[in-house]
Coordinates of C-alpha atoms and ligand atoms in Angstrom, one line a residue:
X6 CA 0.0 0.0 0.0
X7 CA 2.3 2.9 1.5
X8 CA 6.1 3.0 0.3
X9 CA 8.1 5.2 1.6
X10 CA 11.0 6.8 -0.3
X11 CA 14.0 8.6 1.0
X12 CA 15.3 10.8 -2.3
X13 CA 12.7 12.0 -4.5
X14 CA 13.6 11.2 -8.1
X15 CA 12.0 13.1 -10.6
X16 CA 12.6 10.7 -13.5
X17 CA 10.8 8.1 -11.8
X18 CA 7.6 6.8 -13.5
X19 CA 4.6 7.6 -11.3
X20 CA 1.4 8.2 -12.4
X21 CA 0.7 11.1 -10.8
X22 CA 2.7 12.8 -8.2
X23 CA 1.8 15.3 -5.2
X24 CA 3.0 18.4 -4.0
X25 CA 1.6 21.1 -1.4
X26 CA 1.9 24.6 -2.1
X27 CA 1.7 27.1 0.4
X28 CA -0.2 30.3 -0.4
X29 CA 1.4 32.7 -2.0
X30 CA 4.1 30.5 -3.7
X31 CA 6.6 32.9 -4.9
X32 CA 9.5 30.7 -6.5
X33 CA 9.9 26.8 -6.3
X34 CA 12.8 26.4 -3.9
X35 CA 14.8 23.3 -2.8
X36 CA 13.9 20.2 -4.8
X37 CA 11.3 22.2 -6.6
X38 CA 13.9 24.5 -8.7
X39 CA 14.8 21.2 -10.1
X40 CA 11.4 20.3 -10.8
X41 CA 10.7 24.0 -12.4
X42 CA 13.7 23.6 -14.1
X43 CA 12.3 20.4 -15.8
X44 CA 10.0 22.6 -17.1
X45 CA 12.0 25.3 -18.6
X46 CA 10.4 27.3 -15.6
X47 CA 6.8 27.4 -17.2
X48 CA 5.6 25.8 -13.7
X49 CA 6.9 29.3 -12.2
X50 CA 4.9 31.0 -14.8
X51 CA 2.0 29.0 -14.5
X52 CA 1.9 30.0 -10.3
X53 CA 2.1 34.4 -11.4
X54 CA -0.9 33.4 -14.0
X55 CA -2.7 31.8 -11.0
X56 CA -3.0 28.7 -13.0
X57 CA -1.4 26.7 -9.6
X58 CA -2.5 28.5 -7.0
X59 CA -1.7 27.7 -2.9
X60 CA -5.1 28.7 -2.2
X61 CA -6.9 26.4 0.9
X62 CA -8.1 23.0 -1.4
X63 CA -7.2 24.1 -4.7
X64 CA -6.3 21.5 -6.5
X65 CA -4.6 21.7 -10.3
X66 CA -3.4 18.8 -12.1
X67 CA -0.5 19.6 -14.6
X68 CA 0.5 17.1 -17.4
X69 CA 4.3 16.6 -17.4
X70 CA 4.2 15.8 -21.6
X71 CA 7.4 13.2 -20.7
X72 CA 9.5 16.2 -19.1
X73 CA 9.7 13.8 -15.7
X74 CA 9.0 10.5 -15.1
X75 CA 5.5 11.3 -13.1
X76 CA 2.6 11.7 -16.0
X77 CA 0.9 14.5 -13.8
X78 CA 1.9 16.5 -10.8
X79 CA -1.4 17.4 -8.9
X80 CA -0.1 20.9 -7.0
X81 CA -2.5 21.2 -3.7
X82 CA -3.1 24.2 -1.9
X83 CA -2.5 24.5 1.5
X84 CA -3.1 27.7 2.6
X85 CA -1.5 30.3 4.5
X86 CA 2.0 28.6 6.0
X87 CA 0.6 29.5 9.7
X88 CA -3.0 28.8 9.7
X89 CA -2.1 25.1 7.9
X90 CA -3.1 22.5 11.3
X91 CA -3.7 18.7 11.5
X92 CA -7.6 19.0 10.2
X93 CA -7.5 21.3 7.6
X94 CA -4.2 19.2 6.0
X95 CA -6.4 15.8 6.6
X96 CA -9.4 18.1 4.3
X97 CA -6.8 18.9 1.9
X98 CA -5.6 15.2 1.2
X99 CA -9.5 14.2 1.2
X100 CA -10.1 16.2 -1.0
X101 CA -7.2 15.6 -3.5
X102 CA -7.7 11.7 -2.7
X103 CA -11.1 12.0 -3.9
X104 CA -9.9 13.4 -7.1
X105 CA -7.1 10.6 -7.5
X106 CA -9.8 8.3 -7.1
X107 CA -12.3 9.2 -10.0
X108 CA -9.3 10.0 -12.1
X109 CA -9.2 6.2 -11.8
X110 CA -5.9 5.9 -11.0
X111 CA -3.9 2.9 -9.6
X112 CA -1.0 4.6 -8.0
X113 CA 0.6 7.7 -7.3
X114 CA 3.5 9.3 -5.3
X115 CA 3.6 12.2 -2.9
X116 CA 6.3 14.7 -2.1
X117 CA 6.1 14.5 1.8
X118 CA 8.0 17.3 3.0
X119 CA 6.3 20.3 0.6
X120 CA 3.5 19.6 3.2
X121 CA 5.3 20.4 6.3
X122 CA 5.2 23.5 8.7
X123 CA 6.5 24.5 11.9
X124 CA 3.8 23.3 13.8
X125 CA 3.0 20.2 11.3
X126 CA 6.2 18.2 11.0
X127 CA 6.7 15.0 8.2
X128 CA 5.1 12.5 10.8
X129 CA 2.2 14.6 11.4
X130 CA 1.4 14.8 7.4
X131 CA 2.2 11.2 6.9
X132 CA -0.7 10.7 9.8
X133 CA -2.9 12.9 8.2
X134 CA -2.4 11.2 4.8
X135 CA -2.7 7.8 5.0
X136 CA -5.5 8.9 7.6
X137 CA -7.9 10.6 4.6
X138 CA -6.7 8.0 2.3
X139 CA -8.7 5.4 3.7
X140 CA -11.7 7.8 4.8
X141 CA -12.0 10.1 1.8
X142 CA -11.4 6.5 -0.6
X143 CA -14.6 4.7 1.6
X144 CA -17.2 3.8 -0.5
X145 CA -20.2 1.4 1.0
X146 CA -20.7 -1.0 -1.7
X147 CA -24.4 -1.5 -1.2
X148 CA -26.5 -4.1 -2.7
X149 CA -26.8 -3.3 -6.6
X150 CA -26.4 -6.2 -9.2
X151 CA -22.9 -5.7 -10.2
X152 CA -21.6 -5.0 -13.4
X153 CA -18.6 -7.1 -14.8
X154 CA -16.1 -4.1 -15.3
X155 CA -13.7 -4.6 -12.8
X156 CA -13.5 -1.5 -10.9
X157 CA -10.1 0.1 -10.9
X158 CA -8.9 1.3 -7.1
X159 CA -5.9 3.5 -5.5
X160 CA -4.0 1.1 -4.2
X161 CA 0.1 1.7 -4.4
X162 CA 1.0 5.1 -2.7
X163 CA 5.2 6.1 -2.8
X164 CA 5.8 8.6 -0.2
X165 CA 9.2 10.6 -0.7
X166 CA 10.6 12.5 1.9
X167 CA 14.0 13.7 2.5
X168 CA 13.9 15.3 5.8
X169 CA 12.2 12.6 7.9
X170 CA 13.3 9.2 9.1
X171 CA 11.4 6.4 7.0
X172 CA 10.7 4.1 10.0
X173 CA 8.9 6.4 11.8
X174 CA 7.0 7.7 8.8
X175 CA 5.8 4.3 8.0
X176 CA 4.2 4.2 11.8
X177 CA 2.7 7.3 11.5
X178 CA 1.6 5.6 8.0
X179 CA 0.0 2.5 9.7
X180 CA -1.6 4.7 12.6
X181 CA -3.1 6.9 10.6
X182 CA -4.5 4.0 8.2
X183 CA -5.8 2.2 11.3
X184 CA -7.9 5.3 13.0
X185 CA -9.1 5.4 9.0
X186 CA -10.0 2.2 8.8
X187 CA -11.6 1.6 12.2
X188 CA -14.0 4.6 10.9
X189 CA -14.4 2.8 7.6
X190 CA -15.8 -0.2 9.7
X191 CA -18.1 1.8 11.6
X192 CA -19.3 3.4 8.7
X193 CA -20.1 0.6 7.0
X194 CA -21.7 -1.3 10.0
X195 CA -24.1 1.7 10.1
X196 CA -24.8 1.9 6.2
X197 CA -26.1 -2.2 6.2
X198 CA -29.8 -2.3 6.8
X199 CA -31.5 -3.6 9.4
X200 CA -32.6 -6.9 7.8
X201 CA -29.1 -7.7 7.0
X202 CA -27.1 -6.3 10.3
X203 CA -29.3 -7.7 13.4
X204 CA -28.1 -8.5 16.8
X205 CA -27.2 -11.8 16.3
X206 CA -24.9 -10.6 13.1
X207 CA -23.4 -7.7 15.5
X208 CA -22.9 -10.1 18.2
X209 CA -21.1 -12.0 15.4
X210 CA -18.8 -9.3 13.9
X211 CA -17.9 -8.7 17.5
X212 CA -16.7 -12.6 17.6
X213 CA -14.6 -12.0 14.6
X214 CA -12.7 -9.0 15.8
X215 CA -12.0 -10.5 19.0
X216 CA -10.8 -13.4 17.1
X217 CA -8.5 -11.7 15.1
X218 CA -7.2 -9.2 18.6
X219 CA -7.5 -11.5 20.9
X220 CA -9.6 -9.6 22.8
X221 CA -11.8 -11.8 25.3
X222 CA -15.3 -11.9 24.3
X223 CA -18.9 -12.6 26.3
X224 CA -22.1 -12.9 24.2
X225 CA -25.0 -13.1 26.8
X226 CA -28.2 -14.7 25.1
X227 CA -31.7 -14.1 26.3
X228 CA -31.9 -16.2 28.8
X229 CA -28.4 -15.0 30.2
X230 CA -30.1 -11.5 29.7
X231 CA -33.1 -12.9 31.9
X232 CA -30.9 -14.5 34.5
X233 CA -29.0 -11.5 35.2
X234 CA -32.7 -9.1 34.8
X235 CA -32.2 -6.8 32.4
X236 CA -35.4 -5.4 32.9
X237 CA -35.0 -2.4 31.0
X238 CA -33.0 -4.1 27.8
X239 CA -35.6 -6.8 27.7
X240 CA -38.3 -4.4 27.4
X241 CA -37.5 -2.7 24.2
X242 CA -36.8 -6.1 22.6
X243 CA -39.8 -7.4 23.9
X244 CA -41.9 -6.9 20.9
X245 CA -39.2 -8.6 18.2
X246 CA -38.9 -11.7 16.8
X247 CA -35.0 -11.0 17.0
X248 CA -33.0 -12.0 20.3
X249 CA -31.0 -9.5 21.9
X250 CA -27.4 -9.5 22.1
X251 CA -25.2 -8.0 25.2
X252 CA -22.2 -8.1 23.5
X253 CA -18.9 -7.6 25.9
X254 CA -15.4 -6.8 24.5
X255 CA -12.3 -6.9 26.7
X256 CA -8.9 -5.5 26.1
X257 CA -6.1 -5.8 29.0
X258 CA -3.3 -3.6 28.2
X259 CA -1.7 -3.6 31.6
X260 CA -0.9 -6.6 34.5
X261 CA -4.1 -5.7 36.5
X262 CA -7.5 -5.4 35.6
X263 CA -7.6 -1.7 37.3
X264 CA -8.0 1.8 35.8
X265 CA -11.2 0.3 33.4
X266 CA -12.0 2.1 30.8
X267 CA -16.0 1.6 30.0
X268 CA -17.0 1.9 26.5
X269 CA -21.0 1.7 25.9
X270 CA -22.2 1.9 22.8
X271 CA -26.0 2.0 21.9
X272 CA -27.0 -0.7 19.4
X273 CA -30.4 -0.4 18.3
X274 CA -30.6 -2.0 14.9
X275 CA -33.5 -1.0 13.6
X276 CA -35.7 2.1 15.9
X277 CA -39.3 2.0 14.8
X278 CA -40.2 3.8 18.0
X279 CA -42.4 0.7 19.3
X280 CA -46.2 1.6 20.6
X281 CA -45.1 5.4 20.4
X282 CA -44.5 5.1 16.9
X283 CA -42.6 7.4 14.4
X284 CA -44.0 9.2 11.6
X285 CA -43.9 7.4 8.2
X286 CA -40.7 9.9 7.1
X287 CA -39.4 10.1 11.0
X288 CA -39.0 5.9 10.7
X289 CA -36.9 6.0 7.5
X290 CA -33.3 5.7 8.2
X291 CA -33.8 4.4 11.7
X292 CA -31.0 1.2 10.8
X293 CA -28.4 3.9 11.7
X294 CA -29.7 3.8 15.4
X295 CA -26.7 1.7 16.3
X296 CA -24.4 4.6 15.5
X297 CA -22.8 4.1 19.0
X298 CA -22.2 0.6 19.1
X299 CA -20.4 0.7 15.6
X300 CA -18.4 3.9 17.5
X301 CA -17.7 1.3 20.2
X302 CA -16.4 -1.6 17.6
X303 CA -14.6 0.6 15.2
X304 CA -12.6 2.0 18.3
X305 CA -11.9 -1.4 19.8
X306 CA -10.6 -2.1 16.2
X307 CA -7.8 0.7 15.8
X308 CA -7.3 -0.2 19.6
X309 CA -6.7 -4.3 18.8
X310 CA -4.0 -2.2 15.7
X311 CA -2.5 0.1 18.1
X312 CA -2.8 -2.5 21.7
X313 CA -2.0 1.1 23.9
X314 CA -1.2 0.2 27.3
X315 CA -4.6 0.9 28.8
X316 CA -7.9 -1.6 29.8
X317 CA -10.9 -1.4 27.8
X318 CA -13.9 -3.2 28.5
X319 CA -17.0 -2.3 25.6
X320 CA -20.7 -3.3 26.2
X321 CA -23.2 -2.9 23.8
X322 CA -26.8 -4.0 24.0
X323 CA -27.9 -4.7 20.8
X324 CA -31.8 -5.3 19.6
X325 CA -34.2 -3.4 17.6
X326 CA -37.1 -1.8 19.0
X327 CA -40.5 -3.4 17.3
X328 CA -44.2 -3.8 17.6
X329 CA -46.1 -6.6 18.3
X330 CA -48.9 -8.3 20.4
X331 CA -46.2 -9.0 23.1
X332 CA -44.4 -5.4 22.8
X333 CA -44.1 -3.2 25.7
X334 CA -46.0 -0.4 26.1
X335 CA -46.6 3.4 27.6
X336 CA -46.9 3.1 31.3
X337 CA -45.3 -0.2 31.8
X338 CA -43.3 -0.5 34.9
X339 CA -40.0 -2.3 34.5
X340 CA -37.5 -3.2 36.5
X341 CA -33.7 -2.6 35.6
X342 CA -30.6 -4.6 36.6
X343 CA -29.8 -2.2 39.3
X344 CA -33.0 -2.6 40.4
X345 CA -34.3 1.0 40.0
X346 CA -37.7 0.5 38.2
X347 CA -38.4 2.9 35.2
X348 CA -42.0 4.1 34.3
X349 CA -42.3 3.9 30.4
X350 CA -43.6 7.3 29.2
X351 CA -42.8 6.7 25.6
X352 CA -41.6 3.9 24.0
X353 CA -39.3 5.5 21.5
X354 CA -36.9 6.7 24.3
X355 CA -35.9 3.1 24.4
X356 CA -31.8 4.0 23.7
X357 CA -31.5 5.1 27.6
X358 CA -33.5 2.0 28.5
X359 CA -30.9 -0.5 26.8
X360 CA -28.0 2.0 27.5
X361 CA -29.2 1.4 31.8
X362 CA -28.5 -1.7 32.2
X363 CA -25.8 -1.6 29.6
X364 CA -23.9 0.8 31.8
X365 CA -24.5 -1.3 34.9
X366 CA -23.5 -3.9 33.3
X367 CA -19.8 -1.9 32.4
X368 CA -19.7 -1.0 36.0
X369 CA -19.6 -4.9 37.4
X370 CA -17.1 -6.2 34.5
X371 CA -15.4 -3.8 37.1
X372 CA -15.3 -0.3 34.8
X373 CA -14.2 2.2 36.5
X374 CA -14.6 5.1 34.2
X375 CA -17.3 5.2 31.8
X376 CA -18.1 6.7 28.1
X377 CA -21.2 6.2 26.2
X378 CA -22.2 6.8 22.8
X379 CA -25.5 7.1 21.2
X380 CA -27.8 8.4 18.8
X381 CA -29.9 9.6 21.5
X382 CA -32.2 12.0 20.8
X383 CA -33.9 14.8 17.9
X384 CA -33.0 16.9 20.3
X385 CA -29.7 17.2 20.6
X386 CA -29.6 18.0 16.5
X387 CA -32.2 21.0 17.4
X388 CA -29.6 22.2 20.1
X389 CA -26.1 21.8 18.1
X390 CA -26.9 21.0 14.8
X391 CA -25.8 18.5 12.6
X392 CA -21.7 18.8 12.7
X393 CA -21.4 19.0 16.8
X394 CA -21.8 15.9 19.1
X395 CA -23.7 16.9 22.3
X396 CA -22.0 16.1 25.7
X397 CA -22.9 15.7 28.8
X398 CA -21.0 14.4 32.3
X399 CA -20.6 14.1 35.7
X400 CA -17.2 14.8 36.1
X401 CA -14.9 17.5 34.6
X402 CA -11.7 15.9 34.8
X403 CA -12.6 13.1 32.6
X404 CA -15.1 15.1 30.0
X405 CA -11.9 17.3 29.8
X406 CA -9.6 14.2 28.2
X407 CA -12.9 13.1 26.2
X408 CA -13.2 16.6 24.5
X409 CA -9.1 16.6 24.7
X410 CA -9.5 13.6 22.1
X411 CA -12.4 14.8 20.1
X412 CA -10.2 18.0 19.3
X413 CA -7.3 16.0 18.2
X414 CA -9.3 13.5 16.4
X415 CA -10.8 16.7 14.6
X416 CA -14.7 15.4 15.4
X417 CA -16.2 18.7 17.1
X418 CA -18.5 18.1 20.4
X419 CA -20.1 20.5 22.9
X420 CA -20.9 19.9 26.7
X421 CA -24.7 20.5 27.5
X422 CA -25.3 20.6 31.4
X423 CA -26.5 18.8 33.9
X424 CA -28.8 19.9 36.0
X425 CA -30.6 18.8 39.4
X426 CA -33.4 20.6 37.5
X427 CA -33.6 17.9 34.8
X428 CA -32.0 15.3 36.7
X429 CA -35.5 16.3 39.2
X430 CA -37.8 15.9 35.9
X431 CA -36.1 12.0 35.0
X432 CA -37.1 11.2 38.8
X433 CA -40.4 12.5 38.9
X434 CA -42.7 8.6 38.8
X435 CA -45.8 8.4 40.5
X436 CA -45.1 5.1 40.3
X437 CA -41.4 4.0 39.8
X438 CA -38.0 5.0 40.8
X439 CA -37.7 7.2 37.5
X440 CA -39.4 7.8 34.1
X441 CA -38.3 7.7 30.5
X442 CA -39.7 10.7 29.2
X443 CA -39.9 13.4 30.8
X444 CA -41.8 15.9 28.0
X445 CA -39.7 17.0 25.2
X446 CA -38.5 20.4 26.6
X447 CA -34.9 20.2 26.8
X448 CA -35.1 16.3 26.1
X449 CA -31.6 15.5 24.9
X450 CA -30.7 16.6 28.7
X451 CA -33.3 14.3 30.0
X452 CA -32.3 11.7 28.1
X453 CA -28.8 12.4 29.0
X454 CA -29.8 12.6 32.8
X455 CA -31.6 9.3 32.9
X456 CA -28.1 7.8 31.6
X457 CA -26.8 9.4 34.6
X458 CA -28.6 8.0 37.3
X459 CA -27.6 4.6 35.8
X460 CA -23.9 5.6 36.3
X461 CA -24.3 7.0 39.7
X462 CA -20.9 7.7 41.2
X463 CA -18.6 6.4 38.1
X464 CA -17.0 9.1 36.6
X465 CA -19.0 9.5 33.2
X466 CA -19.4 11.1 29.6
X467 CA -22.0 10.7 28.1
X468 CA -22.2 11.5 23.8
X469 CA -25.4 12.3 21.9
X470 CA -24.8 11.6 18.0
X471 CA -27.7 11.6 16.7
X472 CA -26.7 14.6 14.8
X473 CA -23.5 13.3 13.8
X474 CA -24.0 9.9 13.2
X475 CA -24.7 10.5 9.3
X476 CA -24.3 13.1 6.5
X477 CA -26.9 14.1 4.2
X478 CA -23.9 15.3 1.6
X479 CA -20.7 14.3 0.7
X480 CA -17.9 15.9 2.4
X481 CA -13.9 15.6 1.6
X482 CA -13.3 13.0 4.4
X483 CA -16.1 11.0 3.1
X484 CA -19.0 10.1 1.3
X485 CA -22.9 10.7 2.2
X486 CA -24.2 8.1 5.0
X487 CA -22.5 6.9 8.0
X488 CA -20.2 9.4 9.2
X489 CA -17.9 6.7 11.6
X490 CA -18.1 10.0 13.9
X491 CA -16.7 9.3 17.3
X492 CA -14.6 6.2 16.7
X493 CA -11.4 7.9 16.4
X494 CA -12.4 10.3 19.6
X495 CA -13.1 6.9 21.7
X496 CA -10.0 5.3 20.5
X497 CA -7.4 8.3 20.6
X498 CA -9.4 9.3 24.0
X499 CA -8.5 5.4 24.9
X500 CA -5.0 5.8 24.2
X501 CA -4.4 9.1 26.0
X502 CA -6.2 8.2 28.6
X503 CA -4.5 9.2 32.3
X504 CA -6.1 7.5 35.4
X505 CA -8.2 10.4 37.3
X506 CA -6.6 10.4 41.1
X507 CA -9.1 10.8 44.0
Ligands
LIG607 N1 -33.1 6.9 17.8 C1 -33.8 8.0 18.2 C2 -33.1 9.3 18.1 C3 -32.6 9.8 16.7 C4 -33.4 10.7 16.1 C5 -31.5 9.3 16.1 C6 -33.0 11.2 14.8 C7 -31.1 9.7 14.9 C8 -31.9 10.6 14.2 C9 -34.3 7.8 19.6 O1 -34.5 6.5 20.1 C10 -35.6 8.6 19.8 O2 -36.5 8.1 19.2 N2 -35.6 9.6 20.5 C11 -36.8 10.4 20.7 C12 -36.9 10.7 22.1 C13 -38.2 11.2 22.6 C14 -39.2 10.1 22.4 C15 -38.2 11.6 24.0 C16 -36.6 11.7 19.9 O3 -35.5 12.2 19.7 O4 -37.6 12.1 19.4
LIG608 MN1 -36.4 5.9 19.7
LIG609 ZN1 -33.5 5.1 19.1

């Protein structure tokens, strides 16, 4: 996939090759006089005419006509020198990536160290690359008949660079590729349908990854589910004809099971909103529900390619949330596994319900620090719209290394509060210790809240994607659909972590 190259060699054959400009490009200096030089200096001429330009994501492909051994130099804008940072560069290479790819190329090099900055050094950009390579290349294959032309893909990429060591470029290579790719697996999880990604086949993909990590794996079936009464779980997969999974990853990356990291992810295959049913257009698109739980498994990936020296434990409840004779109901009365009982307002707040005893669960395989991830509620898109992840906590110190990551891992989120005001409305039962739905005012914080009492005194973040989860357009790290959002913010946040003293 990735070579890296220490001397670039402008006689040899590439089909394309790529350099970053920074805006305003006055001469070529360094390797590039030699380049410009190859070209009588026209290239010089062509950056006065503003033919090349260093402009943010421009992008213009010159044909070489034989003068060097690459067929095409693609120059890429990069912007001012100064205002050039780790997201923007990750855009860029999207962006040109996406070109590559529909100019049907096979290969292509890329001249490492015209991307570098003061701030941005030749590991950062080889990151970033091979990063957007393998998100701005994803492409869900979907289901159509396929034709016989074998489709031509991007798959040899020659990285030169002069300045930087090549070891630690190709680990910054394979890092980059594997936070990629763990997206790319979410993504896709999220983009298969409902009729063709049930629990079972979640609780199956989970097998397979811990397989091939050797992470230690739990399934717990039905009855396991009964045994152990998961009251709340049970009751939004009461009304399916589909058994629900509680599906339990483990990674130990130090001697002692201490300093647990919780991830819980929300896997609702298919929402139709049970009794409380959704609107004929509010139902469509509802197989993306388990947004979180693909988080969660595409984050235990890049962390089974990167094994950081931390403990992970991941939980995700997976069923869908269906109508039948045997479905439960508004004002039901269940019982949770930690034994607070729940008064069912509204059957389509049923991701809090599985995410209860999910997070319970977490807590007795002994986590000590908990993150869950969900596509929660409308209303966190009506407070931060569709680019910002809502976030919510009981504990600074820990939302400040989860919002620490998301930063990093460029994947914007937002803290919303919480309240004893709202925290009052989830505990407000005539009946039971709590209810689901406290009215919609303010109900991504309710729904947020309810997780809450569920995590008690663990240190806790809670992350509302609903929002985020998916893209209505393409964008230059990616196509329309699944998004992958917050798989590279669990994973980076994984290996950052630092144990929170008392
Ligand atoms: N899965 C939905 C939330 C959702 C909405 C995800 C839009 C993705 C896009 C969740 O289970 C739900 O139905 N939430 C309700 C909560 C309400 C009943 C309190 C909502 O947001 O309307
Ligand atoms: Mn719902
Ligand atoms: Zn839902």
């Amino acid at each position: 996939m990735f070579h890296v190259k220490k001397e670039l060699e402008l006689a040899a054959e590439h089909e394309g090759l790529v350099i970053g400009l920074f805006d305003k490009p006055e001469k070529f200096a360094g390797k590039l006089t030699m380049l410009d030089e190859s070209f009588d200096g026209q290239l010089t001429e062509l950056v006065k005419s503003g033919d090349i330009s260093g402009k943010l994501k421009s992008i213009n492909k010159v044909h070489s006509f034989g003068k060097i051994g690459a067929k095409r130099i693609w120059f890429v804008g990069l912007g001012k020198e100064k205002e050039l940072n780790f997201d923007k560069l990750k855009e860029v290479f999207g962006k040109l990536f996406k070109e590559v790819k529909a100019s049907k190329l096979e290969e292509t090099a890329f001249y490492l160290d015209s991307f570098v900055t003061e701030q941005l050094d030749g590991l950062d950009a080889a990151h970033a690359l091979s990063e957007a390579f393998a998100l701005a290349t994803y492409q869900f294959e979907g289901y159509r008949q396929k034709s016989n032309e074998p489709e031509k893909k991007l798959e040899h990429v020659t990285i030169y660079s002069e300045d930087f060591n090549e070891e630690d470029i190709e680990i910054s290579l394979t890092v980059g590729y594997a936070f990629g790719k763990g997206t790319n697996s979410a993504r896709t999880l999220v983009n298969i349908p409902g009729n063709l990604l049930t629990a079972t086949d979640m609780a199956n993909y989970a097998k397979e990854l811990a397989a091939k990590y050797d992470f230690e794996v739990e399934i717990l079936d039905k009855p396991e589910i009964e045994k152990l009464g998961m009251g709340a779980f049970l009751a939004v997969n009461q009304g399916s004809t589909e058994p629900p999974k509680m599906i339990v990853l483990k990674y130990q990356g130090k001697d002692e099971w201490k300093d647990v990291i919780g991830l819980v992810g929300k896997g609702v295959t298919f929402d139709t909103g049970g009794y409380s049913i959704k609107t004929k257009a509010g139902i469509v698109g509802m197989k993306t529900d388990m947004g979180g739980a693909a988080a969660v498994l595409g984050a235990m990936e890049i962390i089974g390619e990167i094994r950081p020296e931390q403990n992970v434990v991941a939980v995700i409840p997976s069923t869908d949330n269906m109508i039948s004779g045997g479905a439960f109901k508004p004002d039901d009365v269940i019982t949770s596994m930690s034994g607070k009982t729940i008064e069912v307002l509204n059957t389509d707040a049923e991701g809090r319900l599985v995410l209860a005893d999910a997070v319970t669960y977490a807590k007795q395989h002994g986590a000590n620090y908990l993150v869950d991830v969900a596509t929660l509620t409308g209303g966190v898109i009506t407070a931060l719209g569709l680019h910002t992840t809502g976030a919510m906590t009981n504990h600074d110190q820990l939302f400040e290394q989860v919002r620490g990551a998301s930063v990093e891992a460029g994947e914007p989120m937002w803290q919303l509060p919480l309240f004893e005001s709202e925290i009052e409305r989830v505990r407000n039962s005539k009946v039971a210790d709590l209810n689901n739905s406290p009215g919609s005012e303010g109900h991504a914080l309710v729904a947020g809240a309810f997780i809450g009492e569920f995590a008690e005194g663990t240190p806790w973040v809670h992350l509302d994607i609903a929002g985020t989860a998916t893209s209505g357009k393409a964008y230059d790290l990616g196509p329309a659909g699944a998004t992958g959002v917050m798989t590279r913010t669990l994973a980076l946040f994984v290996e950052r972590f630092e144990p929170i003293g008392e």
